[in-house]
Short mmCIF file of C-alpha atoms in Angstrom, two decimals:
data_model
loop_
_atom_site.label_atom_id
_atom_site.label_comp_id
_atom_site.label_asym_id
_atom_site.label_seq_id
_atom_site.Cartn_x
_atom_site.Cartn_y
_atom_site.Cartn_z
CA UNK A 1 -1.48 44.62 -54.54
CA UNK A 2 -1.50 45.83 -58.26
CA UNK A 3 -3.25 47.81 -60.30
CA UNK A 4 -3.94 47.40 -63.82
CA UNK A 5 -4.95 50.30 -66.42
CA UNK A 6 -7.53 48.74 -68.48
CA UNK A 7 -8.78 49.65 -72.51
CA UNK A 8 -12.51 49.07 -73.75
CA UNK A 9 -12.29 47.79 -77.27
CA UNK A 10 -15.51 49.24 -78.44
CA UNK A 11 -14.14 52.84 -78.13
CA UNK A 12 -10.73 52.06 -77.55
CA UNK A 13 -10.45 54.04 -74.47
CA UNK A 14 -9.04 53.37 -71.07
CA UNK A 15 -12.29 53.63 -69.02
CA UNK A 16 -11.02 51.74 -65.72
CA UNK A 17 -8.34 50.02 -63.56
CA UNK A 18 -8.23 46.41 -62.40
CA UNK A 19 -7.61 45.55 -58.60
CA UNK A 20 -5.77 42.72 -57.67
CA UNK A 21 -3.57 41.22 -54.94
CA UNK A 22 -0.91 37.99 -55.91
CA UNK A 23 -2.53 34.77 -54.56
CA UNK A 24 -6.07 35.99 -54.69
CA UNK A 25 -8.83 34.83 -56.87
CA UNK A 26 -10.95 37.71 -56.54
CA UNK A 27 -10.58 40.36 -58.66
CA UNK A 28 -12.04 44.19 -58.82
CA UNK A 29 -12.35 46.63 -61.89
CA UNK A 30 -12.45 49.76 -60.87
CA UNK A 31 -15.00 52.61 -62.89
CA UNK A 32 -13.08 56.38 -63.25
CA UNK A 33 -15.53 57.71 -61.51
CA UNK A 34 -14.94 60.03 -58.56
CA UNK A 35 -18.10 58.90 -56.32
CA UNK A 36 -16.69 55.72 -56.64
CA UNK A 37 -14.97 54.87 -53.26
CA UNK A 38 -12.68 52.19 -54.92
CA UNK A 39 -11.48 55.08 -57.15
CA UNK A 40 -10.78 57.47 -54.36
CA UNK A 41 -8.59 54.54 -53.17
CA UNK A 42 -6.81 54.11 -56.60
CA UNK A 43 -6.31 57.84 -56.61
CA UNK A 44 -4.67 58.32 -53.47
CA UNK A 45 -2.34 55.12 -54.35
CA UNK A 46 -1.30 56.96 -57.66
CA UNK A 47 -1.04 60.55 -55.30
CA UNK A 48 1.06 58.31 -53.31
CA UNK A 49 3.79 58.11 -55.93
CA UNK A 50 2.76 55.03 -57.35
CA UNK A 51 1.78 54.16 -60.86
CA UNK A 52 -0.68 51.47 -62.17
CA UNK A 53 0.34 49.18 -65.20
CA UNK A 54 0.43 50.13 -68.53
CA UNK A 55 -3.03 48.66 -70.15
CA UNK A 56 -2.94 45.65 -73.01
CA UNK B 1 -68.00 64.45 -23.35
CA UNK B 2 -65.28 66.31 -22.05
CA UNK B 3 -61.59 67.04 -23.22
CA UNK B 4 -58.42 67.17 -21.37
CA UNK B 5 -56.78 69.91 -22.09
CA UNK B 6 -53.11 69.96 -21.07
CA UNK B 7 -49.31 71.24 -22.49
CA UNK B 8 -47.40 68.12 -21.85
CA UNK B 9 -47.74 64.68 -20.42
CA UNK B 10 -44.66 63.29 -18.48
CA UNK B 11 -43.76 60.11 -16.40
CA UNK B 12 -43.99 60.72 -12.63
CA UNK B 13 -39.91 59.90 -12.74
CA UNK B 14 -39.11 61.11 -16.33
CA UNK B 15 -37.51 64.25 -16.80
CA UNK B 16 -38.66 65.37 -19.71
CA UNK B 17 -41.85 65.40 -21.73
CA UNK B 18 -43.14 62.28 -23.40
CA UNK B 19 -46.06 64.20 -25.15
CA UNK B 20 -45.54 68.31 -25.92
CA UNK B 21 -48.99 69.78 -26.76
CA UNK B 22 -49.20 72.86 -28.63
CA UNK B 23 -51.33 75.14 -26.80
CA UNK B 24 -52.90 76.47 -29.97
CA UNK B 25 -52.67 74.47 -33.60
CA UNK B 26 -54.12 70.96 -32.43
CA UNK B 27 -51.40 69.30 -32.82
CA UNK B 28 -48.32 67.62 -30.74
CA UNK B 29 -45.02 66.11 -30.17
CA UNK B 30 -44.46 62.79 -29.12
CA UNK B 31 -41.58 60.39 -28.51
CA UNK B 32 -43.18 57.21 -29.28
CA UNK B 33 -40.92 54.36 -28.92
CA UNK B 34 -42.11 51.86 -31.24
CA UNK B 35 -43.56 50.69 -34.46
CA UNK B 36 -42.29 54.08 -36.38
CA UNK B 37 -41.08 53.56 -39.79
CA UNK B 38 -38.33 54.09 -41.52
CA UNK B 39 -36.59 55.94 -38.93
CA UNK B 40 -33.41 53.61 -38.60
CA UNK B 41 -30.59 55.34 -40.95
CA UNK B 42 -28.57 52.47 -40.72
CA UNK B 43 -29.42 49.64 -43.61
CA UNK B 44 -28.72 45.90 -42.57
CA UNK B 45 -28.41 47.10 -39.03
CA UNK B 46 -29.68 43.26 -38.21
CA UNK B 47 -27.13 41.95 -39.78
CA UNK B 48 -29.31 39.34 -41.93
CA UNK B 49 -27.94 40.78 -46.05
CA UNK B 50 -25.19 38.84 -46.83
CA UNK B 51 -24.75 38.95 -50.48
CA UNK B 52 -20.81 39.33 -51.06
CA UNK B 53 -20.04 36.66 -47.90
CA UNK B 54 -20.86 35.35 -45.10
CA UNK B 55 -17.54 35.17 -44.08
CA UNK B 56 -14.33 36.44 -44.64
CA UNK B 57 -10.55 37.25 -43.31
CA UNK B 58 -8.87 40.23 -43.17
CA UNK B 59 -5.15 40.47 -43.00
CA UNK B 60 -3.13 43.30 -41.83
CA UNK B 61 -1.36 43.99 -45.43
CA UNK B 62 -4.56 43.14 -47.31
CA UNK B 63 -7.26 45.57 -49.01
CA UNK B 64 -7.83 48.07 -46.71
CA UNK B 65 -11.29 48.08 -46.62
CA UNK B 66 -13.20 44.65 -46.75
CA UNK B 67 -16.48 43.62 -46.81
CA UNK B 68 -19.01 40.74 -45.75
CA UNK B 69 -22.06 41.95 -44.33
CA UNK B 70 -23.96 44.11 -46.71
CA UNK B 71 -22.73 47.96 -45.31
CA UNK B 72 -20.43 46.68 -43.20
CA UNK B 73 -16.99 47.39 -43.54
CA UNK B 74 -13.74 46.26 -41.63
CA UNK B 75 -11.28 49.26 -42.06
CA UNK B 76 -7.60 47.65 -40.95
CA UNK B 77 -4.44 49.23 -40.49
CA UNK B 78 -2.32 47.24 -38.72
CA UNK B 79 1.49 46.06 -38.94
CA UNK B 80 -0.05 42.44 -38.11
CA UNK B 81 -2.49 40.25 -37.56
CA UNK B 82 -6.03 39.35 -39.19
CA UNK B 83 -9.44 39.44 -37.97
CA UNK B 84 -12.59 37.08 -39.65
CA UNK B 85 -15.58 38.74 -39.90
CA UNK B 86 -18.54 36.61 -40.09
CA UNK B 87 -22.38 36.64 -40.45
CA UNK B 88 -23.59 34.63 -37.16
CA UNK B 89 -26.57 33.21 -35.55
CA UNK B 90 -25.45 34.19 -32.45
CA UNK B 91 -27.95 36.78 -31.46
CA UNK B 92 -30.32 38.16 -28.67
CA UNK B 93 -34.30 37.44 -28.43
CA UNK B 94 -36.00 38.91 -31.60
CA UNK B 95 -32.90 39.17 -34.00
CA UNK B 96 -31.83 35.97 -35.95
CA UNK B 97 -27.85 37.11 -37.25
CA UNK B 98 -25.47 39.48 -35.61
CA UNK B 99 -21.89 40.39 -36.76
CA UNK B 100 -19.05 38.29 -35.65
CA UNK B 101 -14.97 39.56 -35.16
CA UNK B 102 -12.92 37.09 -34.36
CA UNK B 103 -9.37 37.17 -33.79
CA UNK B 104 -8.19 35.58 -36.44
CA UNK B 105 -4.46 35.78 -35.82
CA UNK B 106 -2.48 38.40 -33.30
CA UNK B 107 -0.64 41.21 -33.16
CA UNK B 108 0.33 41.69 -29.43
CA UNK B 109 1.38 45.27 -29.52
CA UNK B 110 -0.76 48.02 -30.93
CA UNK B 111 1.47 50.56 -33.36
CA UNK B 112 0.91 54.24 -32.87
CA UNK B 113 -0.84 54.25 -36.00
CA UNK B 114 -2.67 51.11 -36.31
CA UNK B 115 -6.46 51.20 -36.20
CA UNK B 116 -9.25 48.67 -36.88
CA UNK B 117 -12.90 50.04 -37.07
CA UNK B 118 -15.85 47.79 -38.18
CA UNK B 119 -18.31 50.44 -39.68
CA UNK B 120 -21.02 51.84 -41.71
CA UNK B 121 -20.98 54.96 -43.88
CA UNK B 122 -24.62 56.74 -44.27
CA UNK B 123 -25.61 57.90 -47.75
CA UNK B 124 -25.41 61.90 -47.29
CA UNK B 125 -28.88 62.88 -49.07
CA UNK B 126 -30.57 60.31 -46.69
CA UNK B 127 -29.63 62.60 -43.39
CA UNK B 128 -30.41 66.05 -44.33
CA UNK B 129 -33.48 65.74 -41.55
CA UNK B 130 -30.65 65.62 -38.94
CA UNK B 131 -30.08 69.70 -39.70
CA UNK B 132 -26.26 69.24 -39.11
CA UNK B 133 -24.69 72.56 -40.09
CA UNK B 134 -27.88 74.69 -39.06
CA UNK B 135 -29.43 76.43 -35.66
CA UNK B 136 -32.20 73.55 -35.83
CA UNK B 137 -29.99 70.65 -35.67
CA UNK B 138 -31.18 67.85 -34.19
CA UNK B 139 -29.51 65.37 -31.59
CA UNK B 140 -28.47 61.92 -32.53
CA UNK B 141 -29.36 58.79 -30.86
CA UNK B 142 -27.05 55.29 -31.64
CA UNK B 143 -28.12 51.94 -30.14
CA UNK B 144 -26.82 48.44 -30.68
CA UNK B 145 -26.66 45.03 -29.05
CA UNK B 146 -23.18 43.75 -28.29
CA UNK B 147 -21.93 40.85 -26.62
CA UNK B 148 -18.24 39.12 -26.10
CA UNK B 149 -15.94 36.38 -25.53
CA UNK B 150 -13.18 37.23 -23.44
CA UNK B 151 -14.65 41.31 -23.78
CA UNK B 152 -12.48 44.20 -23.86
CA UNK B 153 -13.61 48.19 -24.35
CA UNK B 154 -14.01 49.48 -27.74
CA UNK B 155 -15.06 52.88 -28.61
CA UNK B 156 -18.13 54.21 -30.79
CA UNK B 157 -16.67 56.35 -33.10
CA UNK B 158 -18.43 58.88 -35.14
CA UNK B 159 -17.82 61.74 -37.57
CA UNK B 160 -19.16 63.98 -40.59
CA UNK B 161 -16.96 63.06 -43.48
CA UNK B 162 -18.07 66.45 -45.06
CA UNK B 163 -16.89 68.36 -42.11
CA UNK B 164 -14.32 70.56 -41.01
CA UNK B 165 -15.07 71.42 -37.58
CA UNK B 166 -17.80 69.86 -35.42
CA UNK B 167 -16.37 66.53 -37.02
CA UNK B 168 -15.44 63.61 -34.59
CA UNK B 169 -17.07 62.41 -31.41
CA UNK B 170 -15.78 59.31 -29.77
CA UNK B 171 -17.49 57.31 -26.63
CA UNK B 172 -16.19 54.04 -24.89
CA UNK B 173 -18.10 50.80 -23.87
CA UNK B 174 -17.43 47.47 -22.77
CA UNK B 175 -19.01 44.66 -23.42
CA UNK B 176 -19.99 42.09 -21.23
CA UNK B 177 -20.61 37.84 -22.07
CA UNK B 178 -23.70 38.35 -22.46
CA UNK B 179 -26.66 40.24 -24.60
CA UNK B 180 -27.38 43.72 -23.60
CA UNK B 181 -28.14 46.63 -25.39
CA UNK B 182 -25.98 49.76 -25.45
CA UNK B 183 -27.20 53.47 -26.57
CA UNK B 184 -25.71 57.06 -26.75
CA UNK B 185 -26.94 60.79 -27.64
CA UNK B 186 -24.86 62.51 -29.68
CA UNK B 187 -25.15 66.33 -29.21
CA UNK B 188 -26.75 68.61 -31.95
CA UNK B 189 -24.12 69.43 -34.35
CA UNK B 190 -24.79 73.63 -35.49
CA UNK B 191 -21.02 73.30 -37.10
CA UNK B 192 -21.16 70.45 -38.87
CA UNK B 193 -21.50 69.61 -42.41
CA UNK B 194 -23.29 67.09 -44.64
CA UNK B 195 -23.67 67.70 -48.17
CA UNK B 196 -27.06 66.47 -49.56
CA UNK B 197 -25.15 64.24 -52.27
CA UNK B 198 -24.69 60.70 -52.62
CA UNK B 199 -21.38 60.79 -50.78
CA UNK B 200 -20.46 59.79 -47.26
CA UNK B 201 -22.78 61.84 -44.58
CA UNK B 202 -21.80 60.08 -41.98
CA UNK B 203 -19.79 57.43 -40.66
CA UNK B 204 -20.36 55.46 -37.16
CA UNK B 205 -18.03 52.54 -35.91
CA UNK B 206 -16.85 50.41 -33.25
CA UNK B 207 -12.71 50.98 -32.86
CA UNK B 208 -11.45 47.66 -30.80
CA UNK B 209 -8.02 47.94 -31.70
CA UNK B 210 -6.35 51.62 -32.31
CA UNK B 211 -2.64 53.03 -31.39
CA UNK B 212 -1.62 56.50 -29.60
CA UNK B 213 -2.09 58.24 -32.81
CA UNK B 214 -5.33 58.10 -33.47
CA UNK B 215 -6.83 58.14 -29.46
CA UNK B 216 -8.12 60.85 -27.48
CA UNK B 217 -7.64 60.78 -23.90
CA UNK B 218 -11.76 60.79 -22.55
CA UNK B 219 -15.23 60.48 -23.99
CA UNK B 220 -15.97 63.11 -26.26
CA UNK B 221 -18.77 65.45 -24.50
CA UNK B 222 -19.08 67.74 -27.93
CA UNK B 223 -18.33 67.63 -31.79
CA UNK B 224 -14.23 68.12 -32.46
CA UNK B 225 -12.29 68.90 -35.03
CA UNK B 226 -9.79 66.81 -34.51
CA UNK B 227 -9.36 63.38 -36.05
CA UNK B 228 -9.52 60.99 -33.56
CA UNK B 229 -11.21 57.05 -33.91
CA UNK B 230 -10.64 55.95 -30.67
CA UNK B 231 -10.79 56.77 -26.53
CA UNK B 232 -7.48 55.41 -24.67
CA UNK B 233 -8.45 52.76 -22.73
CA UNK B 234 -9.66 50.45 -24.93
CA UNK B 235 -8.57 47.02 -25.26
CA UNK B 236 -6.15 44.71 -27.88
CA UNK B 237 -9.01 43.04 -30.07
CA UNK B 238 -5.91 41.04 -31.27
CA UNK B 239 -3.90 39.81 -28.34
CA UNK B 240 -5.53 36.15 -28.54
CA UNK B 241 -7.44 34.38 -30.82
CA UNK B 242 -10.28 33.57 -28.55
CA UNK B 243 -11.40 37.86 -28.15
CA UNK B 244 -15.09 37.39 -30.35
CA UNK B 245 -17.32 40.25 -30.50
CA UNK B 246 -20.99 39.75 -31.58
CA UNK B 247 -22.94 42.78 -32.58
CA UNK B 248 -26.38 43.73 -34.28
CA UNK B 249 -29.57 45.64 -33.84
CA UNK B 250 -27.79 48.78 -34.89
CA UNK B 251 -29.56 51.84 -34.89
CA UNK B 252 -29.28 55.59 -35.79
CA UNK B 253 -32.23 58.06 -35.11
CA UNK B 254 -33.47 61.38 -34.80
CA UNK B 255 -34.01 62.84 -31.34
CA UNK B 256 -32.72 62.03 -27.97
CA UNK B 257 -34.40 58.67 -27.46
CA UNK B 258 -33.49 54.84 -28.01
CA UNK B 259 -36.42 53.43 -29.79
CA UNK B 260 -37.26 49.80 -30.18
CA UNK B 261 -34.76 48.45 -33.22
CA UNK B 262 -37.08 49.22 -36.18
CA UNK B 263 -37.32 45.37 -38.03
CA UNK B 264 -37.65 45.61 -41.46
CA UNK B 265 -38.58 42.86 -44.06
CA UNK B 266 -35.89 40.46 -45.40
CA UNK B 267 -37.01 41.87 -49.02
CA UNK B 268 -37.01 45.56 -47.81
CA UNK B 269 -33.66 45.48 -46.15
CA UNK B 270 -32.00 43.82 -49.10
CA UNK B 271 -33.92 46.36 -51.69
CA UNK B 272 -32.00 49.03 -49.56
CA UNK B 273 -28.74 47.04 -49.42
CA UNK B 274 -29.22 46.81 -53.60
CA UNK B 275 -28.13 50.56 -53.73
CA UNK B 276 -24.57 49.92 -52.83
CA UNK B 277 -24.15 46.18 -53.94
CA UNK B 278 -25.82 43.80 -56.27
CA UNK B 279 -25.14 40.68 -56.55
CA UNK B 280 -25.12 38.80 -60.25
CA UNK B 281 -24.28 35.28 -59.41
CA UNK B 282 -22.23 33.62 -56.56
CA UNK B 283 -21.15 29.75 -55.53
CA UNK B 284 -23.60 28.94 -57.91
CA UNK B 285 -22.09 25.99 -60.30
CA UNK B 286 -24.06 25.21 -63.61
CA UNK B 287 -26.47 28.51 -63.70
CA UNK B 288 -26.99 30.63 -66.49
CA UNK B 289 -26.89 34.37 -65.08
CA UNK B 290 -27.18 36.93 -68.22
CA UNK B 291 -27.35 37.08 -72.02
CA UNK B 292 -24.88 38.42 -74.50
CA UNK B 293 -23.10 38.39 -77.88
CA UNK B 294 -20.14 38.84 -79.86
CA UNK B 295 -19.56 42.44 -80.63
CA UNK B 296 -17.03 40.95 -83.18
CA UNK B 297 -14.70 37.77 -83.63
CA UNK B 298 -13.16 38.51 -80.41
CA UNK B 299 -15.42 40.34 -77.90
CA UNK B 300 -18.28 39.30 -76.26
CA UNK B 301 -20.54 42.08 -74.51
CA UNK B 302 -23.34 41.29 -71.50
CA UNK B 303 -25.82 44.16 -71.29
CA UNK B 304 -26.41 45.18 -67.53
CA UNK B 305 -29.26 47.06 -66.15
CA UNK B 306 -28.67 47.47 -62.14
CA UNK B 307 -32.05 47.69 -60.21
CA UNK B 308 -32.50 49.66 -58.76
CA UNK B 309 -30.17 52.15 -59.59
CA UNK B 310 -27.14 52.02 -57.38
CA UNK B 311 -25.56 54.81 -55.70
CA UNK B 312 -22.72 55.77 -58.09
CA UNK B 313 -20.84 53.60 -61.07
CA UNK B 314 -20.22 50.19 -59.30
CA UNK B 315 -17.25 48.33 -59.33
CA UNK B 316 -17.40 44.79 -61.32
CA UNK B 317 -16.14 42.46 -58.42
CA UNK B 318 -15.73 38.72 -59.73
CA UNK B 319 -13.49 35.50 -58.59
CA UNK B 320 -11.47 34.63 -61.83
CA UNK B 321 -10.19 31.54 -62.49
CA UNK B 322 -9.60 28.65 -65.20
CA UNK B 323 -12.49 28.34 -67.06
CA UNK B 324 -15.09 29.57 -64.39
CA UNK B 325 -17.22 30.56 -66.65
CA UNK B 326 -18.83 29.92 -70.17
CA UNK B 327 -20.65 31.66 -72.84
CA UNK B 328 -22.97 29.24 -74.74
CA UNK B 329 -24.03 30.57 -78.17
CA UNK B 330 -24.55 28.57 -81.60
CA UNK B 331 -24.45 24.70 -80.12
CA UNK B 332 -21.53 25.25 -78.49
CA UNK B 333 -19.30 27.30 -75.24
CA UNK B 334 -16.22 30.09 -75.14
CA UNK B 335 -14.94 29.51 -71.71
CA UNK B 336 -13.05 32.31 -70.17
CA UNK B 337 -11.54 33.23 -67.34
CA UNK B 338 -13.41 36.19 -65.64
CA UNK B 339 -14.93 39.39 -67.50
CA UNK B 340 -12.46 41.72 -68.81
CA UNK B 341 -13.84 45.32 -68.32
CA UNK B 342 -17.00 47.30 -69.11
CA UNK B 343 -18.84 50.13 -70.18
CA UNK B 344 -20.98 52.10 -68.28
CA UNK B 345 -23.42 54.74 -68.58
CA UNK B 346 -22.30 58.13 -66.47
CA UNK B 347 -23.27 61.45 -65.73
CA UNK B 348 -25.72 62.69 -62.95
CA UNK B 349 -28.72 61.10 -63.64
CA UNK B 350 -27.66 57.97 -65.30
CA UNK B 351 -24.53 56.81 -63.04
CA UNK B 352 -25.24 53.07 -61.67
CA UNK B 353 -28.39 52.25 -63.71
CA UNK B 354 -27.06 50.49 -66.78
CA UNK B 355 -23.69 49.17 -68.70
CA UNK B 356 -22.50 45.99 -70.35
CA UNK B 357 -19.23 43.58 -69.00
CA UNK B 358 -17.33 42.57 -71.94
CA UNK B 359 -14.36 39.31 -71.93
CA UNK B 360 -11.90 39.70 -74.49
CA UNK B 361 -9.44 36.96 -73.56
CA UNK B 362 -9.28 33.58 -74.69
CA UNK B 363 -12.62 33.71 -76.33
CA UNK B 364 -13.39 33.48 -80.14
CA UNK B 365 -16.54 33.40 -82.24
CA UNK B 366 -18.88 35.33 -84.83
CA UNK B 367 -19.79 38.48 -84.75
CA UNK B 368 -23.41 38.70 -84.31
CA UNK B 369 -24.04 35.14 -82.41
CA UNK B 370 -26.17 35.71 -79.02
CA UNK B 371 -25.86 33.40 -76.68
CA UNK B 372 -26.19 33.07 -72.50
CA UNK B 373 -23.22 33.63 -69.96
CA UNK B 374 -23.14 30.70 -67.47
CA UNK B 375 -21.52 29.78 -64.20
CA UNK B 376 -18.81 26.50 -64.32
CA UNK B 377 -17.26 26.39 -61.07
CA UNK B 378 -18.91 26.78 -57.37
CA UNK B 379 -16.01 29.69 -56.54
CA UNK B 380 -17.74 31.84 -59.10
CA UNK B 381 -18.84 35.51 -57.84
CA UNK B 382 -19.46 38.48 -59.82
CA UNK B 383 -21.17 41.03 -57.78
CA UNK B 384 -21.62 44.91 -58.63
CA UNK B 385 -19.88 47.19 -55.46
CA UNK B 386 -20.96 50.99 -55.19
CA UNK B 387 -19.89 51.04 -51.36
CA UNK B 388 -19.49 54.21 -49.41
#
């Protein structure tokens, strides 16, 4: 699975992180919010050591 | 006229009260088992919402938590193995779908810390009735239907995310090949916690498959603090591919008693399952589904307004693929890809009501130009997830 750091154009700001595994079409973007289970996930990956990709 | 004028009625072989009169206000107690509303915590406890899937597998090494069923989730932590989980017709008298695991491929020995546990998390402000945490908390009551092919023991598993002590409580069953209903009273928890929020208040499940790690040795009698998901003794969900379990009528009350299932309308069940997932289009070729237009040359923005409000900023969930979907706008389309990000509205009050999806990628046009987002391949699937 990867994770993807992603930047809004309008305000040029990185305001969430894409979800994705190799081989799957489905794909999840992921708000920075910290009610947001999917978030809580993608935090404990990054406490985990790991770090998302850089953002376009 | 006369008036009977009593403190309690009770069945000749019950052994406790069915009515409790007050003996001065007028008024009484009763533990009607039927036809109450809204007194079923548990949303899409029938098993009929299906709005991400009706079907889907779930491999060992995969997301860890996966969804079909609206509120349903598969936690899986296993070394191997994968498990479909299904929306079925099987079901008993009065219920039309149930919840299907199937052993989708096996894993013949259970690691010390593997665990599967099919369950539902319970929005936290929606259970502040139960008292947890105070002298007047009230007991628990958790009923279901179950049935199974080639059926092993699996353990209800329960616990107060918010917790620290008075946390876990853990009860086996077994299933048998055909329909029966299966109940149990959890005790009042006084040392418990559940903060009125929109987090996770509460969590039940059903653990088939769970290592030494994460076991307790017998049924939990009281509340623990210790993190447990599982009572020894249950069986290998994935030691063959023919172990199904079908389950549905799920139920979570106030008080001591198992009520009827409380049915709810097809529309009223979904409006609740709308909180925590909408869905914006899915497997549905040659649709429009929302209107938008190019911020600039390059982006093109689709306003969003969720209804009703969902329980905290969703995630944008969406199949991507070549040219799956279109924008149509001055005579002619942009296909793209999938949607590239968003924006969404935040704070309090405002988190999960409204934002816009942009697509950025492979798309070109005039700033300005409206147009309509449309659907191009039957694998499309953009749904909004704010899951517990």
């Amino acid at each position: 699975m990867t994770y993807k750091l992603i930047k809004e154009p309008m305000f040029n700001k990185i305001n969430a992180v894409k979800y994705y595994e190799s081989g799957s079409p489905e794909v999840k973007i992921i708000p920075f919010d910290p009610a947001n289970t999917d978030y809580q996930e993608y935090l404990e990956w990054v406490a985990a050591g790991n770090t998302a990709e850089a953002a376009d | 006229m006369s008036t009977l004028k009593v403190n309690a009625i009770r069945g000749t072989g019950a052994s406790s009260d069915a009515i409790s009169v007050n003996s001065t206000d007028g008024t009484c107690t009763a533990k009607i088992t039927n036809n109450l509303s809204n007194r079923n915590k548990v949303i899409n406890g029938n098993m009929q919402i299906a709005q991400r899937s009706a079907s889907v597998v779930r491999h060992a090494n995969g997301d860890p938590q996966m969804q079909t069923l609206d509120r349903w989730g598969l936690w899986m932590a296993a070394t191997g193995g994968a498990i479909n989980m299904s929306q079925s017709t099987e079901s008993p008298n009065g219920f039309s779908n149930s919840l299907k695991l199937q052993c989708e491929s096996t894993d013949s020995s259970i690691a010390s810390g593997d665990l599967i546990s099919l369950g539902q998390g319970i929005e936290a402000q929606n259970l502040q009735d139960l008292g947890v945490g105070t002298s007047d908390a009230k007991q628990i009551t958790i009923s279901w239907y179950m049935k199974a092919v080639n059926p092993k023991t699996l353990t209800l598993n329960c616990y107060f995310p918010d917790a620290t002590n008075d946390k876990w409580f853990n009860k086996n069953f077994t299933p048998t090949t055909s329909w029966a209903r299966y109940s149990v009273t959890l005790p009042a928890s006084t040392g418990g916690v559940i903060n009125n929020d929109n987090g996770n208040g509460f969590r039940l499940g059903f653990t088939p498959f769970c290592g030494t790690t994460y076991s307790q040795s017998s049924d939990s009698t009281a509340w623990s603090a210790t993190e447990k998901y599982a009572v020894s003794g249950i069986g290998n969900f994935l030691d063959s591919t023919s172990n199904i379990l079908y389950i549905t009528g799920v139920q979570l009350e106030v008080g001591d008693v198992a009520t009827d299932f409380e049915h709810r309308s097809y529309g009223d069940e979904l409006a609740r399952c709308q909180r925590y997932c909408q869905k914006i289009t899915k497997g549905d070729n040659n649709h429009y589904f929302g209107a938008g237009y190019y911020y600039n040359a390059t982006n093109i923005y689709m306003q969003f307004r969720c209804c009703p409000q969902m329980r905290t900023i969703p995630t944008l969930v969406q199949t991507t693929g070549s040219n799956y979907y279109n924008f149509y706008r001055n005579g002619a389309g942009d296909s793209f890809d999938g949607f590239t990000g968003f924006q969404w509205m935040d704070g309090t009050d405002n988190a999960g009501v409204s934002g816009a999806f942009y697509v950025n990628s492979g798309v070109s046009g005039t700033g300005g130009q409206a147009g309509g987002f449309f659907s191009s391949n039957d694998a499309c699937k953009i749904l909004l997830s704010a899951e517990l």
